[in-house]
Coordinates of C-alpha atoms in Angstrom, one line a residue:
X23 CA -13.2 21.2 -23.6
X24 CA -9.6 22.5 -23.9
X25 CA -6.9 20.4 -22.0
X26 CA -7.2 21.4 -17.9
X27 CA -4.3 21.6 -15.8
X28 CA -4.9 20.2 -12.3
X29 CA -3.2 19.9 -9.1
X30 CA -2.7 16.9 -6.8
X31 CA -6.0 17.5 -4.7
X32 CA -8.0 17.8 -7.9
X33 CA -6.4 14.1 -9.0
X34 CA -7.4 12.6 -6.0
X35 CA -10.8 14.1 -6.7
X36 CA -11.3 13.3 -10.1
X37 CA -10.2 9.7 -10.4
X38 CA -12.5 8.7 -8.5
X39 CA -14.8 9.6 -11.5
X40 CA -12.3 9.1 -14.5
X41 CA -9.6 7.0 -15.5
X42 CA -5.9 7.7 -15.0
X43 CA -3.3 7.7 -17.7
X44 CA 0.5 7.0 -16.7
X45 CA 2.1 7.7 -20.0
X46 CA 5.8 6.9 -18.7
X47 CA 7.7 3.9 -19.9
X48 CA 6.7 0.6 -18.6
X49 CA 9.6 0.2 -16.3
X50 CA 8.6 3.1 -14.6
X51 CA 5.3 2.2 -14.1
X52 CA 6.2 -1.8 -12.6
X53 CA 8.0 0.6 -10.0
X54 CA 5.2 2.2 -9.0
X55 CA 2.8 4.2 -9.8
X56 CA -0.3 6.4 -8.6
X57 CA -2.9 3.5 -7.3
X58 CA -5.3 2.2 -10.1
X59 CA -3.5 4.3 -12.8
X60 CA -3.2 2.4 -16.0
X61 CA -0.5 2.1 -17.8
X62 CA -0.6 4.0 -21.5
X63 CA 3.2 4.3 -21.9
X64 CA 4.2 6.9 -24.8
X65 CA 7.8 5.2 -25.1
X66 CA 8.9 1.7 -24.3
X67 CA 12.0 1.7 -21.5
X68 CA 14.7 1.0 -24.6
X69 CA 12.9 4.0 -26.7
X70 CA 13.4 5.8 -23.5
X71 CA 16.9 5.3 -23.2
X72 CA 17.8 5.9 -26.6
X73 CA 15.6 9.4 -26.5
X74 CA 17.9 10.4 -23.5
X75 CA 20.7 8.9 -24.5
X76 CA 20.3 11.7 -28.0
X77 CA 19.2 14.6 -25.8
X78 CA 22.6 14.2 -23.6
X79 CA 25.0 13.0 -26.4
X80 CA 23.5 15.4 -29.6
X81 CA 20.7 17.9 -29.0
X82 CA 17.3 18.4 -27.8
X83 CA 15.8 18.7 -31.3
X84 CA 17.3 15.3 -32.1
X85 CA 15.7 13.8 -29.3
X86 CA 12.4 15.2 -30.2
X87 CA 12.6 14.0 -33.8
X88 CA 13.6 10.2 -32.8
X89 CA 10.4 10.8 -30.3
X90 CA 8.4 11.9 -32.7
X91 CA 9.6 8.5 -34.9
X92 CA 8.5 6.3 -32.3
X93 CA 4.9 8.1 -31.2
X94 CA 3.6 8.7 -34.9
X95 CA 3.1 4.9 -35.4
X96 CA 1.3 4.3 -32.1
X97 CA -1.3 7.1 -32.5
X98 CA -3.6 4.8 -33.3
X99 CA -3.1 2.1 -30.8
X100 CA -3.4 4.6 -28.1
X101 CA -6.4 5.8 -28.9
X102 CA -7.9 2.5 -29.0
X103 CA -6.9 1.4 -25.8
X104 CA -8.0 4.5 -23.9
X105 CA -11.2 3.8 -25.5
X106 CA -10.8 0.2 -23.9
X107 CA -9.9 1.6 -20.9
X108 CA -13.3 3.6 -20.8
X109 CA -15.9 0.9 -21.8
X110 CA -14.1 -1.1 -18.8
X111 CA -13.6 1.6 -16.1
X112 CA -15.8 1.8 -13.0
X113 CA -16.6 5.1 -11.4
X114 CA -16.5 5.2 -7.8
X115 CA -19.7 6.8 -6.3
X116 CA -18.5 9.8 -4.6
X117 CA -19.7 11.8 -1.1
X118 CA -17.3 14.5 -1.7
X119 CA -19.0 17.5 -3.1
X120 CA -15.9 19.7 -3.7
X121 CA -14.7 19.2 -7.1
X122 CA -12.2 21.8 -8.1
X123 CA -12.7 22.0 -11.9
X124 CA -13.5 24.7 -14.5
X125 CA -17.3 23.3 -14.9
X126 CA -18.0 20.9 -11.9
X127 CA -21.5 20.2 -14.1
X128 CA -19.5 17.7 -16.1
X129 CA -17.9 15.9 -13.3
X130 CA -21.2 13.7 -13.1
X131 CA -21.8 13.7 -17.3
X132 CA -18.8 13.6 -19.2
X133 CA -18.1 9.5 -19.5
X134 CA -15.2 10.6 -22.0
X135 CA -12.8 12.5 -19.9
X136 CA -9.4 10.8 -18.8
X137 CA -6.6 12.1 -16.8
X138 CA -2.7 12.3 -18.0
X139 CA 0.5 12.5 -16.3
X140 CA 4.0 11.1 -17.0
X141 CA 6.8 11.8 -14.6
X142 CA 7.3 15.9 -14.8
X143 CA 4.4 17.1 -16.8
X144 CA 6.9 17.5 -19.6
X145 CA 6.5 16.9 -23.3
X146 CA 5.5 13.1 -22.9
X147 CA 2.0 14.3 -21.1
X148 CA 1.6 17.1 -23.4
X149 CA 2.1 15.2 -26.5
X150 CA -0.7 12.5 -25.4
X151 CA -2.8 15.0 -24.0
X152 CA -2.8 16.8 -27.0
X153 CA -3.5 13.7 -29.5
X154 CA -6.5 12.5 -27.2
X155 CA -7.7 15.9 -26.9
X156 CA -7.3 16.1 -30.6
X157 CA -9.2 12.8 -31.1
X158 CA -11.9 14.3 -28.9
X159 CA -11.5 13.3 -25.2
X160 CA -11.9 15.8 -22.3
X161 CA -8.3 15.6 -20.7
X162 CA -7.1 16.9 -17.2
X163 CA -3.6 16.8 -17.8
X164 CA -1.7 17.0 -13.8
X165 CA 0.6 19.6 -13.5
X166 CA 4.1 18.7 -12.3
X167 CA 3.4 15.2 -13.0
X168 CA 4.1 12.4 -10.9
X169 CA 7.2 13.7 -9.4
X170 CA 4.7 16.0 -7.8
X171 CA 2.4 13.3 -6.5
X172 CA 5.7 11.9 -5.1
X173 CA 5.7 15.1 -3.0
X174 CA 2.6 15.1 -2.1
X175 CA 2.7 11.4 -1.0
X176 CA 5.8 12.2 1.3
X177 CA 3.8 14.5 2.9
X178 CA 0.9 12.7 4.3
X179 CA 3.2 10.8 6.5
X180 CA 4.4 14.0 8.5
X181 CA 0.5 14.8 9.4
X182 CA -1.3 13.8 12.3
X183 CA -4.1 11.3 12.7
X184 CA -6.5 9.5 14.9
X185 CA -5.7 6.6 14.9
X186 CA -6.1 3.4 17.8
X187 CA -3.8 0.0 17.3
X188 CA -4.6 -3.7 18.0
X189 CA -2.0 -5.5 19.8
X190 CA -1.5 -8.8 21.4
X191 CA 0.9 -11.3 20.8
X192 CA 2.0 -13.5 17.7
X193 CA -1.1 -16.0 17.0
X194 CA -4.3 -13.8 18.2
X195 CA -5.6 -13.0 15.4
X196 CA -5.3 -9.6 15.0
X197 CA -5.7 -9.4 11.7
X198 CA -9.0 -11.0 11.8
X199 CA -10.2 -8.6 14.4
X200 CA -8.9 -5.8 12.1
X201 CA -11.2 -6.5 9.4
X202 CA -13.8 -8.0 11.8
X203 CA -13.8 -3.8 13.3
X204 CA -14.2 -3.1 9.5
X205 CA -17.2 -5.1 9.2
X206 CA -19.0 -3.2 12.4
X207 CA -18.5 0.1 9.9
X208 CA -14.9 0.9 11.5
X209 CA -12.2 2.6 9.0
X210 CA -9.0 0.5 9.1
X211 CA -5.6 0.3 7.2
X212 CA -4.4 -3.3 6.7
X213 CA -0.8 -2.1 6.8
X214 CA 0.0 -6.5 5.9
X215 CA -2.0 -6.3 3.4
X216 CA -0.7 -3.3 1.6
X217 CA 2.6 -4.6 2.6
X218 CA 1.7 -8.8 0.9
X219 CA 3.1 -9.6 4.1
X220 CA 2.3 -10.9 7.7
X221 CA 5.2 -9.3 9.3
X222 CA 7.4 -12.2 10.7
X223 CA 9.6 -14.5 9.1
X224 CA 7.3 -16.5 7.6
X225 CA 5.3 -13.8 6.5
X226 CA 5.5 -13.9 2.8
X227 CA 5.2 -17.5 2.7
X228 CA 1.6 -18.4 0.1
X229 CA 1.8 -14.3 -0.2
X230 CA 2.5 -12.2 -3.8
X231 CA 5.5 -10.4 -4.0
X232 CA 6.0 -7.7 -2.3
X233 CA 5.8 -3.8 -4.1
X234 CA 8.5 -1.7 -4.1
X235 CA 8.8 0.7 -0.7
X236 CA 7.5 3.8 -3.0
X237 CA 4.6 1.5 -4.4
X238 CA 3.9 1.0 -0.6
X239 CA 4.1 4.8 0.2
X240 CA 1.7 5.5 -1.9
X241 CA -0.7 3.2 -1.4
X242 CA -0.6 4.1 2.4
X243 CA -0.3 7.6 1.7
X244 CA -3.6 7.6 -0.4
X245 CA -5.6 5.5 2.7
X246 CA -4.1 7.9 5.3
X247 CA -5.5 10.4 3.5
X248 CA -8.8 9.2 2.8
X249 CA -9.4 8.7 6.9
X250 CA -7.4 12.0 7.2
X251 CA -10.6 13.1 9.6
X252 CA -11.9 9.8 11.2
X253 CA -10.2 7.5 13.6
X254 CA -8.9 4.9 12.3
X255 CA -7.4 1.3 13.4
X256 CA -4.4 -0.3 12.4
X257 CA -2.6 -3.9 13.6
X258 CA 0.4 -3.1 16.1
X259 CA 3.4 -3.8 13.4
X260 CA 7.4 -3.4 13.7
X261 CA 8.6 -0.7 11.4
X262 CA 9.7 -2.9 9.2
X263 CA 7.3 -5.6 7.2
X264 CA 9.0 -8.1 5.3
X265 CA 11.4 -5.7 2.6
X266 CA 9.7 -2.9 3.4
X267 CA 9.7 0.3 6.2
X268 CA 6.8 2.0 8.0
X269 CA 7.5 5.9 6.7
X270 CA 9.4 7.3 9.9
X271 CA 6.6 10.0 10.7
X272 CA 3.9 7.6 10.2
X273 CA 5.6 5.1 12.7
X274 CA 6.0 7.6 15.0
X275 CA 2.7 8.8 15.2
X276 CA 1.4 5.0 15.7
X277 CA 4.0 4.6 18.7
X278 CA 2.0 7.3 20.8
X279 CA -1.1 5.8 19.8
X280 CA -3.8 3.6 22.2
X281 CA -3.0 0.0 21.9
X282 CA -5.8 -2.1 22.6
X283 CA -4.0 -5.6 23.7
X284 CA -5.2 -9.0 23.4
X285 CA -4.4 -10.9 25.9
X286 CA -4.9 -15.0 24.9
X287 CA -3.4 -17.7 26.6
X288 CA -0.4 -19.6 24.8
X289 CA -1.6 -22.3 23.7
X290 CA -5.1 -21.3 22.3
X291 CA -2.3 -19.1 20.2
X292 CA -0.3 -21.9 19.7
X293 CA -3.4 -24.2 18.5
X294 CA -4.3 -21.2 16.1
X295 CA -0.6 -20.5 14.7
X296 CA -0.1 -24.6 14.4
X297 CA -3.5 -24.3 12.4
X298 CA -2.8 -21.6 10.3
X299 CA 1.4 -22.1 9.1
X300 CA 1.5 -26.0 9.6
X301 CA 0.0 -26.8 6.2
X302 CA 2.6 -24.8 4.2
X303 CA 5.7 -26.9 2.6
X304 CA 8.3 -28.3 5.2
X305 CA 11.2 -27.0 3.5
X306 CA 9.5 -23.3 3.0
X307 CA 9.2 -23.6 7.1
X308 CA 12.9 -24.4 7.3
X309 CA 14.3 -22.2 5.2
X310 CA 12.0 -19.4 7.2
X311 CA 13.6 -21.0 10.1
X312 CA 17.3 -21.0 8.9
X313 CA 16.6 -16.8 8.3
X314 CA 16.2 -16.1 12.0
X315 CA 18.3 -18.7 13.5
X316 CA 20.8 -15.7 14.9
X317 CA 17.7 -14.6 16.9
X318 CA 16.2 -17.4 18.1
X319 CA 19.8 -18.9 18.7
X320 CA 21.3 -22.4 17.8
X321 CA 19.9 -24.8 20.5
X322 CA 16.4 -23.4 19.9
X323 CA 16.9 -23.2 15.9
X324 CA 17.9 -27.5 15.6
X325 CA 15.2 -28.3 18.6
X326 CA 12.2 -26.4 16.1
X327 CA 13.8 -27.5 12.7
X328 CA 14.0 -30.8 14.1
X329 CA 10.6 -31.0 15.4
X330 CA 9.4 -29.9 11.9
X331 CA 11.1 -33.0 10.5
X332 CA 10.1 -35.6 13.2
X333 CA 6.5 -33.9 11.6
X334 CA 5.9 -32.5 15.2
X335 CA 4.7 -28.8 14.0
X336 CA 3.2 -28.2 16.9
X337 CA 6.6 -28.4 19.1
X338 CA 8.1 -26.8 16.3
X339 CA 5.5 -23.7 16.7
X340 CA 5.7 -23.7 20.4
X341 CA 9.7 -22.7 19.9
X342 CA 9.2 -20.6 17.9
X343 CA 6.3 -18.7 19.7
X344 CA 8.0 -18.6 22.6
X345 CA 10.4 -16.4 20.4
X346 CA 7.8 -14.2 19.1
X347 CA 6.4 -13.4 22.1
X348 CA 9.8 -12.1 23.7
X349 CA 10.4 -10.8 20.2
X350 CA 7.1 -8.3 20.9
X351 CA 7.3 -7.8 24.4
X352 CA 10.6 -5.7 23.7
X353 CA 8.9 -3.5 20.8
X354 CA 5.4 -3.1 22.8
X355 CA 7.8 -1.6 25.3
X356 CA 10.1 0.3 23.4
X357 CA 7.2 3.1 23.9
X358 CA 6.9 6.4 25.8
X359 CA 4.1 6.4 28.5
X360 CA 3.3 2.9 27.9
X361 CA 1.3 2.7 31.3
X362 CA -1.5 5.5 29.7
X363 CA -1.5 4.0 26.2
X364 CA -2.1 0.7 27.1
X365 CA -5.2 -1.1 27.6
X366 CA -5.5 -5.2 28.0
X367 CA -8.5 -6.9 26.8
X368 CA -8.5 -10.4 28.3
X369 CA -9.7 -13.1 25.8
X370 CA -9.9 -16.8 26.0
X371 CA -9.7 -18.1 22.6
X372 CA -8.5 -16.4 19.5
X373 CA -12.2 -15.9 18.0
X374 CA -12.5 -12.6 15.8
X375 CA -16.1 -12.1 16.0
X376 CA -16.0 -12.3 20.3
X377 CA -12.8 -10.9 20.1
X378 CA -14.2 -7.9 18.2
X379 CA -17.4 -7.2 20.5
X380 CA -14.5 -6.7 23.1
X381 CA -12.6 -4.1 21.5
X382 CA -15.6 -2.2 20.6
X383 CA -16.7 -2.2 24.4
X384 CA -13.2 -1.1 25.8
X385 CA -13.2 1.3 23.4
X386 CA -15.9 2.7 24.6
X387 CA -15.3 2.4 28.1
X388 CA -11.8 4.3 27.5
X389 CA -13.9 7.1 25.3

């Protein structure tokens, strides 16, 4: 087929079923890029520069010809690893039956179609469309480019959902309980996960690094959108997650939102957070320590850093929870019509799988 144009719906559509191609310069990409996209840069980032660089300093014409220097000897290359990319990509089994293309009976045959983009939909899309079209792939080339998946990514966060949030203080769990809801067939967004972070001070500690905030975006932006009309749950976070922000309209929406609290008595908490943080290095947990010592104040900042050294984590911890819990207390408030929105699930013991019957059942009581 002849290169299609498509739109931002039609990508999310069709790579679930075909591989995309981000043909922009490898720095761009490592900033971020459309989820699962794969790399297949036309330029390197100093061919980049020096193709701008000639645009603004001499002509357009020259900038095409030192492009044209640097894509003629890759043709090859390209073409091989898009036929790498193939042999190795998985298509997702789709439920979706609306597939905006020209002739939807290909959608489930052709096994040689790939989808382009670079930043605009200018002339570094075209020109690899054109040589894999050339070379005999089916191409859906997005129009606007990824600025316009940008757009479209901004938007999601100004929509409305369904959504309910798990609260409950530091040390219950509640990231267990997420993924123990996801288990019993219950859509959730692990905003921590997405994020490489467990939201407190020590919450990059034996984590990756973190993505940039517009990686972030749009990996939430592509979950929010794929629960767009179910109800969803998500872990009761602070806006901020280690480097990175909660989109304003997003946050917003989760602040009016049921929380479903559990309630677990300090020290089962403080058994589980001793538990969980006290076999990471010493000086990692000091240095965490020295970061919030503002907060938690001097006398309390020497009494945990000096448990930690006598090898008492467990006083350490208790400091620090103590802390936490007056840390949350003030953001679990900081809500309108608190009263209505919240519902406390008492617990015993920080155990996902009871834990999890319980939401379900208060749910269900509150529905």
């Amino acid at each position: 087929m002849a290169i299609q144009e498509i739109s931002t719906d039609q990508l999310l559509l069709l790579s679930e079923k075909y591989p995309v191609l981000d043909v922009r310069s490898p720095g761009e990409y490592l900033h971020a890029h459309i989820p699962g996209a794969y790399n297949l840069p036309l330029f390197t980032d100093e061919e980049r520069k020096i193709i701008g660089t000639s645009y603004k300093q001499e002509s357009r014409e020259k900038a095409i010809k030192f492009g044209l220097d640097f894509f003629g000897v890759k043709m090859r290359g390209m073409i091989e690893e898009v036929e790498k990319i193939l042999q190795r990509f998985e298509p997702i089994k789709s439920t979706n039956p609306e597939i905006f293309i020209t002739n939807p009976d290909s959608y489930e045959k052709n096994s040689n179609a790939v989808i382009v983009h670079c930043w605009r939909g200018g002339m570094r899309s075209a020109s690899v469309a054109w040589l894999l079209n050339f070379y005999g792939f089916d191409v859906y080339l997005l129009q606007g480019g990824y600025k316009i998946y940008r757009n479209w990514v901004l938007k999601q966060f100004e929509n409305k959902y369904d959504c309910n949030i798990i609260g409950g203080y530091t040390g219950s769990g509640k990231t267990e309980l997420l993924h123990g809801l996801q288990k019993k067939g219950h859509p959730i967004i692990d905003l921590e996960g997405l994020a490489n972070h467990k939201g407190s001070a020590f919450g990059a500690l034996g984590q990756p690094p973190q993505p940039k905030q517009e990686m972030f975006e749009n990996l939430l932006a592509e979950k929010l959108n794929k629960y767009s009309e179910k109800t969803f749950w998500l872990e009761d976070e602070s806006q901020r997650i280690g480097a990175l922000n909660i989109p304003h309209g997003f946050w917003n929406t989760m602040r009016t939102k049921l929380v479903f609290f559990i309630e677990i008595p300090f020290e089962q908490r403080l058994e589980y957070i001793t538990s969980g943080y006290g076999a990471l290095e010493k000086e990692d947990l000091i240095n965490a320590i020295v970061r919030i010592k503002k907060r938690l104040g001097p006398m309390e900042t020497k009494m945990a850093i000096g448990s930690l050294i006598e090898d008492n984590v467990k006083e350490c911890f208790r400091v620090l929870l103590y802390y936490y819990d007056k840390t949350y207390i003030k953001g679990l408030q900081n809500r309108g019509n608190l009263s209505v929105l919240l519902n406390k699930i008492d617990c015993s013991n920080v155990d996902a799988i009871v834990n999890t019957e319980k939401i379900i059942s208060c749910v269900t009581v509150n529905t």
